[in-house]
Amino acid sequence: MPELPEVETVRRHLAELIEGDVILDVAVRLSRIVRHPSPSLFVERLKDRSICRVERRGKYLLFELDGVLLVSHLRMEGRYTVADPAEPELPHTHVVFRLASGRELRYADVRQFGTMDAVLEGEPLPKGLAELGPEPFDPALCGAVLRHRWRGRRAPLKSLLLDQRQIAGLGNIYVDEALFAAGLHPLTPAGAVGAETLDVLLREIRAVLARAIREGGSSVRSFRDGYGRHGGFQIQLAVYGREGKPCPRCGGAIQKIKVAGRGTHVCPACQPISVAAPKGTGVNA
């Protein structure tokens, strides 16, 4: 699933390509992509609307139109392209926006898990978007805030970092990378980590995300940006996807474990658990 750096990369490219254009019409070919309202009303709400800005919140793309907010979540493999109508479409193109510039904004999704909502001013935001926690780069987010929020929590650090209600936009790749950079084991109980250490973790989260954004995200599987280009950060990954390979810091073997049902990559030497791990993890203190 695209995470914050990939979605931000798509956002920046789409902003360059379509901001200021006008949606003349929309063809919805797979109705379940549209969650709200009905597909026919979705089309009516978007027709003849100017694309004022393309923004991002967590892993959501937000197309700010005049009077309507188009909320799009790429899920596993959703992908936007901007093309001339004469250009061949990607396979599994499910939604096509015809633009006043003569181009088309196309949405393709092999897995068909992506979603779109067209929200009028005054309507409630989609539940997932409305429940998002602060952005990782929010200057108000600090170790003391997380320490207060997580005090007494036995849930593993990684579990809470993946919870979009805690911090928006983080996913498997960048949580693994940030925890490694901070020297924290993913199974460390969140409530046992002090504010100063959480400040270090936030610093590393921000640094990893910033580097990934500069490189256009990570094309670990099928991600491509708004221009169809692969990301470049995957060649800089320290632990994610490197099971059995040497740790770039100590040379020991990277291990893969399960945390919150997700494959998790860790260097046991560089990321020791300083307090007891939650029961049932198979990892000792």
Short mmCIF file of the C-alpha atoms (twelve columns), coordinates in Angstrom:
data_MODEL
# 
_entry.id   MODEL 
# 
loop_
_atom_site.group_PDB 
_atom_site.id 
_atom_site.type_symbol 
_atom_site.label_atom_id 
_atom_site.label_alt_id 
_atom_site.label_comp_id 
_atom_site.label_asym_id 
_atom_site.label_seq_id 
_atom_site.Cartn_x 
_atom_site.Cartn_y 
_atom_site.Cartn_z 
_atom_site.pdbx_PDB_model_num 
ATOM 1   C CA . MET A 1   0.000   0.000   0.000   1 
ATOM 2   C CA . PRO A 2   1.382   3.440   -0.822  1 
ATOM 3   C CA . GLU A 3   2.429   5.271   2.322   1 
ATOM 4   C CA . LEU A 4   2.869   8.979   2.996   1 
ATOM 5   C CA . PRO A 5   5.946   9.506   0.764   1 
ATOM 6   C CA . GLU A 6   4.342   7.756   -2.211  1 
ATOM 7   C CA . VAL A 7   1.023   9.592   -1.833  1 
ATOM 8   C CA . GLU A 8   2.844   12.907  -1.381  1 
ATOM 9   C CA . THR A 9   4.856   12.208  -4.541  1 
ATOM 10  C CA . VAL A 10  1.648   11.532  -6.493  1 
ATOM 11  C CA . ARG A 11  0.072   14.655  -5.002  1 
ATOM 12  C CA . ARG A 12  2.946   16.889  -6.091  1 
ATOM 13  C CA . HIS A 13  2.933   15.576  -9.619  1 
ATOM 14  C CA . LEU A 14  -0.834  15.782  -10.001 1 
ATOM 15  C CA . ALA A 15  -0.733  19.336  -8.635  1 
ATOM 16  C CA . GLU A 16  1.733   20.249  -11.388 1 
ATOM 17  C CA . LEU A 17  -0.388  18.600  -14.063 1 
ATOM 18  C CA . ILE A 18  -4.030  19.352  -13.275 1 
ATOM 19  C CA . GLU A 19  -4.425  22.219  -10.796 1 
ATOM 20  C CA . GLY A 20  -6.488  24.924  -12.490 1 
ATOM 21  C CA . ASP A 21  -8.072  22.506  -14.953 1 
ATOM 22  C CA . VAL A 22  -11.811 21.782  -15.041 1 
ATOM 23  C CA . ILE A 23  -13.580 18.421  -14.864 1 
ATOM 24  C CA . LEU A 24  -16.040 18.318  -17.773 1 
ATOM 25  C CA . ASP A 25  -17.321 14.795  -17.235 1 
ATOM 26  C CA . VAL A 26  -16.569 11.571  -15.382 1 
ATOM 27  C CA . ALA A 27  -16.920 7.958   -16.495 1 
ATOM 28  C CA . VAL A 28  -17.264 5.518   -13.578 1 
ATOM 29  C CA . ARG A 29  -16.742 2.012   -14.946 1 
ATOM 30  C CA . LEU A 30  -16.536 0.156   -11.634 1 
ATOM 31  C CA . SER A 31  -19.207 1.406   -9.269  1 
ATOM 32  C CA . ARG A 32  -17.709 0.023   -6.048  1 
ATOM 33  C CA . ILE A 33  -14.759 2.418   -6.328  1 
ATOM 34  C CA . VAL A 34  -17.248 5.196   -5.457  1 
ATOM 35  C CA . ARG A 35  -18.341 5.025   -1.819  1 
ATOM 36  C CA . HIS A 36  -20.280 8.302   -1.548  1 
ATOM 37  C CA . PRO A 37  -22.673 9.312   -2.967  1 
ATOM 38  C CA . SER A 38  -24.123 6.998   -5.648  1 
ATOM 39  C CA . PRO A 39  -22.029 6.777   -8.839  1 
ATOM 40  C CA . SER A 40  -24.550 8.885   -10.774 1 
ATOM 41  C CA . LEU A 41  -24.591 11.617  -8.114  1 
ATOM 42  C CA . PHE A 42  -20.805 11.365  -7.870  1 
ATOM 43  C CA . VAL A 43  -20.565 12.268  -11.553 1 
ATOM 44  C CA . GLU A 44  -23.061 15.124  -11.214 1 
ATOM 45  C CA . ARG A 45  -21.217 16.575  -8.240  1 
ATOM 46  C CA . LEU A 46  -17.890 16.686  -10.106 1 
ATOM 47  C CA . LYS A 47  -18.997 17.899  -13.545 1 
ATOM 48  C CA . ASP A 48  -17.922 21.427  -14.463 1 
ATOM 49  C CA . ARG A 49  -15.910 21.824  -11.257 1 
ATOM 50  C CA . SER A 50  -12.514 23.529  -11.235 1 
ATOM 51  C CA . ILE A 51  -9.602  21.686  -9.623  1 
ATOM 52  C CA . CYS A 52  -8.379  24.341  -7.191  1 
ATOM 53  C CA . ARG A 53  -5.743  22.311  -5.323  1 
ATOM 54  C CA . VAL A 54  -4.496  18.776  -4.876  1 
ATOM 55  C CA . GLU A 55  -3.673  18.119  -1.216  1 
ATOM 56  C CA . ARG A 56  -2.835  15.153  1.013   1 
ATOM 57  C CA . ARG A 57  -3.921  14.043  4.478   1 
ATOM 58  C CA . GLY A 58  -2.240  10.905  5.749   1 
ATOM 59  C CA . LYS A 59  -2.531  8.419   2.878   1 
ATOM 60  C CA . TYR A 60  -5.519  10.200  1.318   1 
ATOM 61  C CA . LEU A 61  -5.389  12.358  -1.800  1 
ATOM 62  C CA . LEU A 62  -7.704  15.366  -1.539  1 
ATOM 63  C CA . PHE A 63  -8.819  17.072  -4.743  1 
ATOM 64  C CA . GLU A 64  -10.181 20.435  -3.626  1 
ATOM 65  C CA . LEU A 65  -12.758 21.507  -6.203  1 
ATOM 66  C CA . ASP A 66  -14.953 24.586  -6.065  1 
ATOM 67  C CA . GLY A 67  -17.595 23.498  -3.564  1 
ATOM 68  C CA . VAL A 68  -16.709 19.782  -3.513  1 
ATOM 69  C CA . LEU A 69  -13.951 17.719  -1.944  1 
ATOM 70  C CA . LEU A 70  -12.961 14.597  -3.889  1 
ATOM 71  C CA . VAL A 71  -11.407 12.167  -1.401  1 
ATOM 72  C CA . SER A 72  -9.337  9.358   -2.915  1 
ATOM 73  C CA . HIS A 73  -7.533  6.484   -1.211  1 
ATOM 74  C CA . LEU A 74  -5.222  4.412   -3.424  1 
ATOM 75  C CA . ARG A 75  -5.260  1.384   -1.085  1 
ATOM 76  C CA . MET A 76  -3.040  -1.398  -2.440  1 
ATOM 77  C CA . GLU A 77  -2.406  -0.538  -6.089  1 
ATOM 78  C CA . GLY A 78  -4.459  2.480   -7.136  1 
ATOM 79  C CA . ARG A 79  -2.718  4.684   -9.681  1 
ATOM 80  C CA . TYR A 80  -3.465  8.011   -11.371 1 
ATOM 81  C CA . THR A 81  -2.202  9.048   -14.789 1 
ATOM 82  C CA . VAL A 82  -2.816  12.131  -16.913 1 
ATOM 83  C CA . ALA A 83  -2.971  11.309  -20.614 1 
ATOM 84  C CA . ASP A 84  -4.142  12.391  -24.022 1 
ATOM 85  C CA . PRO A 85  -7.418  10.626  -24.937 1 
ATOM 86  C CA . ALA A 86  -5.663  8.959   -27.869 1 
ATOM 87  C CA . GLU A 87  -3.104  7.272   -25.598 1 
ATOM 88  C CA . PRO A 88  -3.817  3.634   -24.684 1 
ATOM 89  C CA . GLU A 89  -5.306  3.171   -21.234 1 
ATOM 90  C CA . LEU A 90  -3.650  1.152   -18.522 1 
ATOM 91  C CA . PRO A 91  -5.330  -2.181  -17.802 1 
ATOM 92  C CA . HIS A 92  -7.986  -1.978  -15.077 1 
ATOM 93  C CA . THR A 93  -8.767  1.712   -15.651 1 
ATOM 94  C CA . HIS A 94  -11.966 2.195   -13.649 1 
ATOM 95  C CA . VAL A 95  -12.578 5.955   -13.496 1 
ATOM 96  C CA . VAL A 96  -11.820 8.559   -16.175 1 
ATOM 97  C CA . PHE A 97  -12.127 12.306  -15.636 1 
ATOM 98  C CA . ARG A 98  -12.397 14.285  -18.890 1 
ATOM 99  C CA . LEU A 99  -10.673 17.659  -18.459 1 
ATOM 100 C CA . ALA A 100 -11.211 21.012  -20.168 1 
ATOM 101 C CA . SER A 101 -7.550  21.017  -21.242 1 
ATOM 102 C CA . GLY A 102 -8.350  18.095  -23.545 1 
ATOM 103 C CA . ARG A 103 -6.547  15.569  -21.357 1 
ATOM 104 C CA . GLU A 104 -7.893  12.807  -19.142 1 
ATOM 105 C CA . LEU A 105 -7.189  12.046  -15.508 1 
ATOM 106 C CA . ARG A 106 -7.364  8.261   -15.293 1 
ATOM 107 C CA . TYR A 107 -7.603  6.024   -12.249 1 
ATOM 108 C CA . ALA A 108 -6.475  2.405   -12.627 1 
ATOM 109 C CA . ASP A 109 -6.563  -0.205  -9.868  1 
ATOM 110 C CA . VAL A 110 -5.607  -3.838  -10.424 1 
ATOM 111 C CA . ARG A 111 -6.798  -4.934  -6.970  1 
ATOM 112 C CA . GLN A 112 -9.918  -2.720  -7.038  1 
ATOM 113 C CA . PHE A 113 -9.537  -1.751  -3.368  1 
ATOM 114 C CA . GLY A 114 -9.249  2.003   -3.913  1 
ATOM 115 C CA . THR A 115 -12.066 4.333   -2.905  1 
ATOM 116 C CA . MET A 116 -13.460 7.741   -3.886  1 
ATOM 117 C CA . ASP A 117 -15.908 10.046  -2.101  1 
ATOM 118 C CA . ALA A 118 -17.341 13.331  -3.408  1 
ATOM 119 C CA . VAL A 119 -18.160 15.408  -0.320  1 
ATOM 120 C CA . LEU A 120 -20.129 18.649  -0.509  1 
ATOM 121 C CA . GLU A 121 -19.323 21.550  1.792   1 
ATOM 122 C CA . GLY A 122 -21.055 20.914  5.114   1 
ATOM 123 C CA . GLU A 123 -21.196 17.122  4.718   1 
ATOM 124 C CA . PRO A 124 -19.219 14.959  7.156   1 
ATOM 125 C CA . LEU A 125 -15.865 13.679  5.971   1 
ATOM 126 C CA . PRO A 126 -15.452 9.933   5.344   1 
ATOM 127 C CA . LYS A 127 -14.885 8.107   8.619   1 
ATOM 128 C CA . GLY A 128 -11.286 7.075   7.981   1 
ATOM 129 C CA . LEU A 129 -10.274 10.595  6.995   1 
ATOM 130 C CA . ALA A 130 -12.139 12.203  9.891   1 
ATOM 131 C CA . GLU A 131 -10.411 9.945   12.444  1 
ATOM 132 C CA . LEU A 132 -6.840  10.572  11.327  1 
ATOM 133 C CA . GLY A 133 -4.266  11.564  13.914  1 
ATOM 134 C CA . PRO A 134 -1.729  14.360  13.473  1 
ATOM 135 C CA . GLU A 135 0.618   14.480  10.511  1 
ATOM 136 C CA . PRO A 136 4.176   13.302  11.267  1 
ATOM 137 C CA . PHE A 137 5.541   16.746  10.365  1 
ATOM 138 C CA . ASP A 138 3.086   18.588  12.643  1 
ATOM 139 C CA . PRO A 139 5.308   20.803  14.843  1 
ATOM 140 C CA . ALA A 140 2.889   20.312  17.745  1 
ATOM 141 C CA . LEU A 141 3.585   16.575  17.741  1 
ATOM 142 C CA . CYS A 142 6.376   15.785  20.183  1 
ATOM 143 C CA . GLY A 143 7.581   13.052  22.509  1 
ATOM 144 C CA . ALA A 144 5.699   14.497  25.482  1 
ATOM 145 C CA . VAL A 145 2.425   14.355  23.541  1 
ATOM 146 C CA . LEU A 146 2.965   10.713  22.563  1 
ATOM 147 C CA . ARG A 147 4.134   9.822   26.080  1 
ATOM 148 C CA . HIS A 148 0.918   11.256  27.539  1 
ATOM 149 C CA . ARG A 149 -1.232  9.497   24.926  1 
ATOM 150 C CA . TRP A 150 0.519   6.139   25.284  1 
ATOM 151 C CA . ARG A 151 1.095   6.099   29.034  1 
ATOM 152 C CA . GLY A 152 0.298   2.633   30.372  1 
ATOM 153 C CA . ARG A 153 -0.220  1.105   26.925  1 
ATOM 154 C CA . ARG A 154 1.180   -2.414  26.524  1 
ATOM 155 C CA . ALA A 155 0.645   -2.478  22.774  1 
ATOM 156 C CA . PRO A 156 3.869   -2.766  20.762  1 
ATOM 157 C CA . LEU A 157 5.342   0.457   19.407  1 
ATOM 158 C CA . LYS A 158 4.858   -0.692  15.851  1 
ATOM 159 C CA . SER A 159 1.175   -1.441  16.381  1 
ATOM 160 C CA . LEU A 160 0.486   2.114   17.509  1 
ATOM 161 C CA . LEU A 161 2.650   3.660   14.803  1 
ATOM 162 C CA . LEU A 162 0.611   1.792   12.177  1 
ATOM 163 C CA . ASP A 163 -2.645  3.041   13.735  1 
ATOM 164 C CA . GLN A 164 -3.690  5.984   11.565  1 
ATOM 165 C CA . ARG A 165 -5.575  7.485   14.517  1 
ATOM 166 C CA . GLN A 166 -2.244  7.922   16.329  1 
ATOM 167 C CA . ILE A 167 -0.075  9.374   13.530  1 
ATOM 168 C CA . ALA A 168 -1.357  9.730   9.967   1 
ATOM 169 C CA . GLY A 169 0.369   8.316   6.929   1 
ATOM 170 C CA . LEU A 170 2.772   5.739   8.363   1 
ATOM 171 C CA . GLY A 171 2.872   2.187   7.054   1 
ATOM 172 C CA . ASN A 172 4.946   -0.965  7.216   1 
ATOM 173 C CA . ILE A 173 7.993   0.204   5.274   1 
ATOM 174 C CA . TYR A 174 8.700   3.494   7.001   1 
ATOM 175 C CA . VAL A 175 7.797   2.337   10.495  1 
ATOM 176 C CA . ASP A 176 10.385  -0.453  10.201  1 
ATOM 177 C CA . GLU A 177 12.972  2.000   8.876   1 
ATOM 178 C CA . ALA A 178 12.317  4.651   11.529  1 
ATOM 179 C CA . LEU A 179 12.380  2.164   14.416  1 
ATOM 180 C CA . PHE A 180 15.720  0.842   13.170  1 
ATOM 181 C CA . ALA A 181 17.126  4.361   12.871  1 
ATOM 182 C CA . ALA A 182 15.980  5.114   16.430  1 
ATOM 183 C CA . GLY A 183 17.350  1.816   17.799  1 
ATOM 184 C CA . LEU A 184 13.933  0.719   19.068  1 
ATOM 185 C CA . HIS A 185 12.542  -2.796  18.800  1 
ATOM 186 C CA . PRO A 186 9.083   -2.908  17.160  1 
ATOM 187 C CA . LEU A 187 7.719   -5.067  20.019  1 
ATOM 188 C CA . THR A 188 8.728   -2.635  22.771  1 
ATOM 189 C CA . PRO A 189 5.583   -1.739  24.761  1 
ATOM 190 C CA . ALA A 190 4.685   1.814   23.771  1 
ATOM 191 C CA . GLY A 191 3.835   2.862   27.314  1 
ATOM 192 C CA . ALA A 192 7.331   2.001   28.518  1 
ATOM 193 C CA . VAL A 193 9.084   4.506   26.236  1 
ATOM 194 C CA . GLY A 194 10.005  7.887   27.692  1 
ATOM 195 C CA . ALA A 195 9.336   11.283  26.144  1 
ATOM 196 C CA . GLU A 196 12.985  11.898  25.199  1 
ATOM 197 C CA . THR A 197 13.207  8.582   23.379  1 
ATOM 198 C CA . LEU A 198 9.933   9.308   21.611  1 
ATOM 199 C CA . ASP A 199 11.405  12.635  20.504  1 
ATOM 200 C CA . VAL A 200 14.261  10.667  18.949  1 
ATOM 201 C CA . LEU A 201 11.765  8.344   17.257  1 
ATOM 202 C CA . LEU A 202 9.797   11.290  15.838  1 
ATOM 203 C CA . ARG A 203 13.018  12.840  14.559  1 
ATOM 204 C CA . GLU A 204 13.891  9.618   12.748  1 
ATOM 205 C CA . ILE A 205 10.344  9.214   11.386  1 
ATOM 206 C CA . ARG A 206 10.555  12.706  9.909   1 
ATOM 207 C CA . ALA A 207 14.031  12.128  8.518   1 
ATOM 208 C CA . VAL A 208 13.096  8.829   6.859   1 
ATOM 209 C CA . LEU A 209 9.916   10.293  5.373   1 
ATOM 210 C CA . ALA A 210 11.742  13.386  4.103   1 
ATOM 211 C CA . ARG A 211 14.418  11.281  2.401   1 
ATOM 212 C CA . ALA A 212 11.794  9.032   0.849   1 
ATOM 213 C CA . ILE A 213 9.841   12.021  -0.480  1 
ATOM 214 C CA . ARG A 214 13.023  13.425  -2.045  1 
ATOM 215 C CA . GLU A 215 13.551  10.084  -3.805  1 
ATOM 216 C CA . GLY A 216 9.960   9.876   -5.046  1 
ATOM 217 C CA . GLY A 217 8.906   7.130   -2.643  1 
ATOM 218 C CA . SER A 218 9.684   3.404   -2.686  1 
ATOM 219 C CA . SER A 219 8.685   1.102   -5.536  1 
ATOM 220 C CA . VAL A 220 8.920   -2.065  -3.457  1 
ATOM 221 C CA . ARG A 221 6.137   -3.606  -5.537  1 
ATOM 222 C CA . SER A 222 4.216   -1.696  -8.173  1 
ATOM 223 C CA . PHE A 223 4.175   1.961   -7.102  1 
ATOM 224 C CA . ARG A 224 4.615   4.617   -9.776  1 
ATOM 225 C CA . ASP A 225 4.213   8.378   -9.469  1 
ATOM 226 C CA . GLY A 226 1.915   10.707  -11.394 1 
ATOM 227 C CA . TYR A 227 4.295   10.620  -14.349 1 
ATOM 228 C CA . GLY A 228 4.509   6.820   -14.377 1 
ATOM 229 C CA . ARG A 229 7.995   6.757   -12.837 1 
ATOM 230 C CA . HIS A 230 9.206   4.334   -10.182 1 
ATOM 231 C CA . GLY A 231 10.346  5.651   -6.814  1 
ATOM 232 C CA . GLY A 232 14.010  5.458   -5.826  1 
ATOM 233 C CA . PHE A 233 14.071  5.089   -2.046  1 
ATOM 234 C CA . GLN A 234 13.912  1.281   -2.081  1 
ATOM 235 C CA . ILE A 235 17.663  1.109   -2.735  1 
ATOM 236 C CA . GLN A 236 18.266  2.987   0.546   1 
ATOM 237 C CA . LEU A 237 16.181  0.735   2.791   1 
ATOM 238 C CA . ALA A 238 18.175  -0.397  5.823   1 
ATOM 239 C CA . VAL A 239 16.007  -3.256  7.115   1 
ATOM 240 C CA . TYR A 240 12.676  -3.527  5.292   1 
ATOM 241 C CA . GLY A 241 12.662  -6.460  2.867   1 
ATOM 242 C CA . ARG A 242 16.239  -7.419  3.844   1 
ATOM 243 C CA . GLU A 243 15.613  -10.584 5.865   1 
ATOM 244 C CA . GLY A 244 18.854  -12.556 6.271   1 
ATOM 245 C CA . LYS A 245 21.004  -9.776  4.851   1 
ATOM 246 C CA . PRO A 246 23.650  -7.971  6.927   1 
ATOM 247 C CA . CYS A 247 22.615  -5.031  9.071   1 
ATOM 248 C CA . PRO A 248 24.192  -1.856  7.645   1 
ATOM 249 C CA . ARG A 249 25.142  -0.816  11.179  1 
ATOM 250 C CA . CYS A 250 26.530  -3.945  12.883  1 
ATOM 251 C CA . GLY A 251 26.714  -6.588  10.153  1 
ATOM 252 C CA . GLY A 252 24.387  -9.019  11.926  1 
ATOM 253 C CA . ALA A 253 21.561  -10.722 10.072  1 
ATOM 254 C CA . ILE A 254 18.279  -8.865  9.680   1 
ATOM 255 C CA . GLN A 255 15.372  -10.901 11.066  1 
ATOM 256 C CA . LYS A 256 11.732  -10.947 10.012  1 
ATOM 257 C CA . ILE A 257 9.096   -11.305 12.701  1 
ATOM 258 C CA . LYS A 258 5.354   -10.671 12.981  1 
ATOM 259 C CA . VAL A 259 3.934   -7.611  14.741  1 
ATOM 260 C CA . ALA A 260 0.225   -6.825  14.586  1 
ATOM 261 C CA . GLY A 261 -0.043  -9.409  11.824  1 
ATOM 262 C CA . ARG A 262 2.475   -7.566  9.661   1 
ATOM 263 C CA . GLY A 263 5.843   -8.808  8.459   1 
ATOM 264 C CA . THR A 264 8.395   -6.766  10.396  1 
ATOM 265 C CA . HIS A 265 12.121  -6.390  9.810   1 
ATOM 266 C CA . VAL A 266 14.498  -5.820  12.693  1 
ATOM 267 C CA . CYS A 267 18.160  -6.076  13.700  1 
ATOM 268 C CA . PRO A 268 18.111  -7.858  17.090  1 
ATOM 269 C CA . ALA A 269 21.531  -6.438  18.018  1 
ATOM 270 C CA . CYS A 270 20.807  -2.806  17.146  1 
ATOM 271 C CA . GLN A 271 17.200  -2.868  18.341  1 
ATOM 272 C CA . PRO A 272 17.116  -4.695  21.689  1 
ATOM 273 C CA . ILE A 273 13.931  -4.856  23.727  1 
ATOM 274 C CA . SER A 274 14.780  -3.094  26.981  1 
ATOM 275 C CA . VAL A 275 11.544  -4.158  28.721  1 
ATOM 276 C CA . ALA A 276 9.368   -7.251  28.467  1 
ATOM 277 C CA . ALA A 277 7.594   -7.724  25.170  1 
ATOM 278 C CA . PRO A 278 3.827   -8.294  25.188  1 
ATOM 279 C CA . LYS A 279 2.767   -11.893 25.863  1 
ATOM 280 C CA . GLY A 280 2.319   -14.152 22.884  1 
ATOM 281 C CA . THR A 281 5.000   -12.536 20.721  1 
ATOM 282 C CA . GLY A 282 7.586   -15.234 21.193  1 
ATOM 283 C CA . VAL A 283 10.209  -12.620 22.050  1 
ATOM 284 C CA . ASN A 284 11.856  -12.430 25.471  1 
ATOM 285 C CA . ALA A 285 13.080  -9.365  27.294  1 
# 
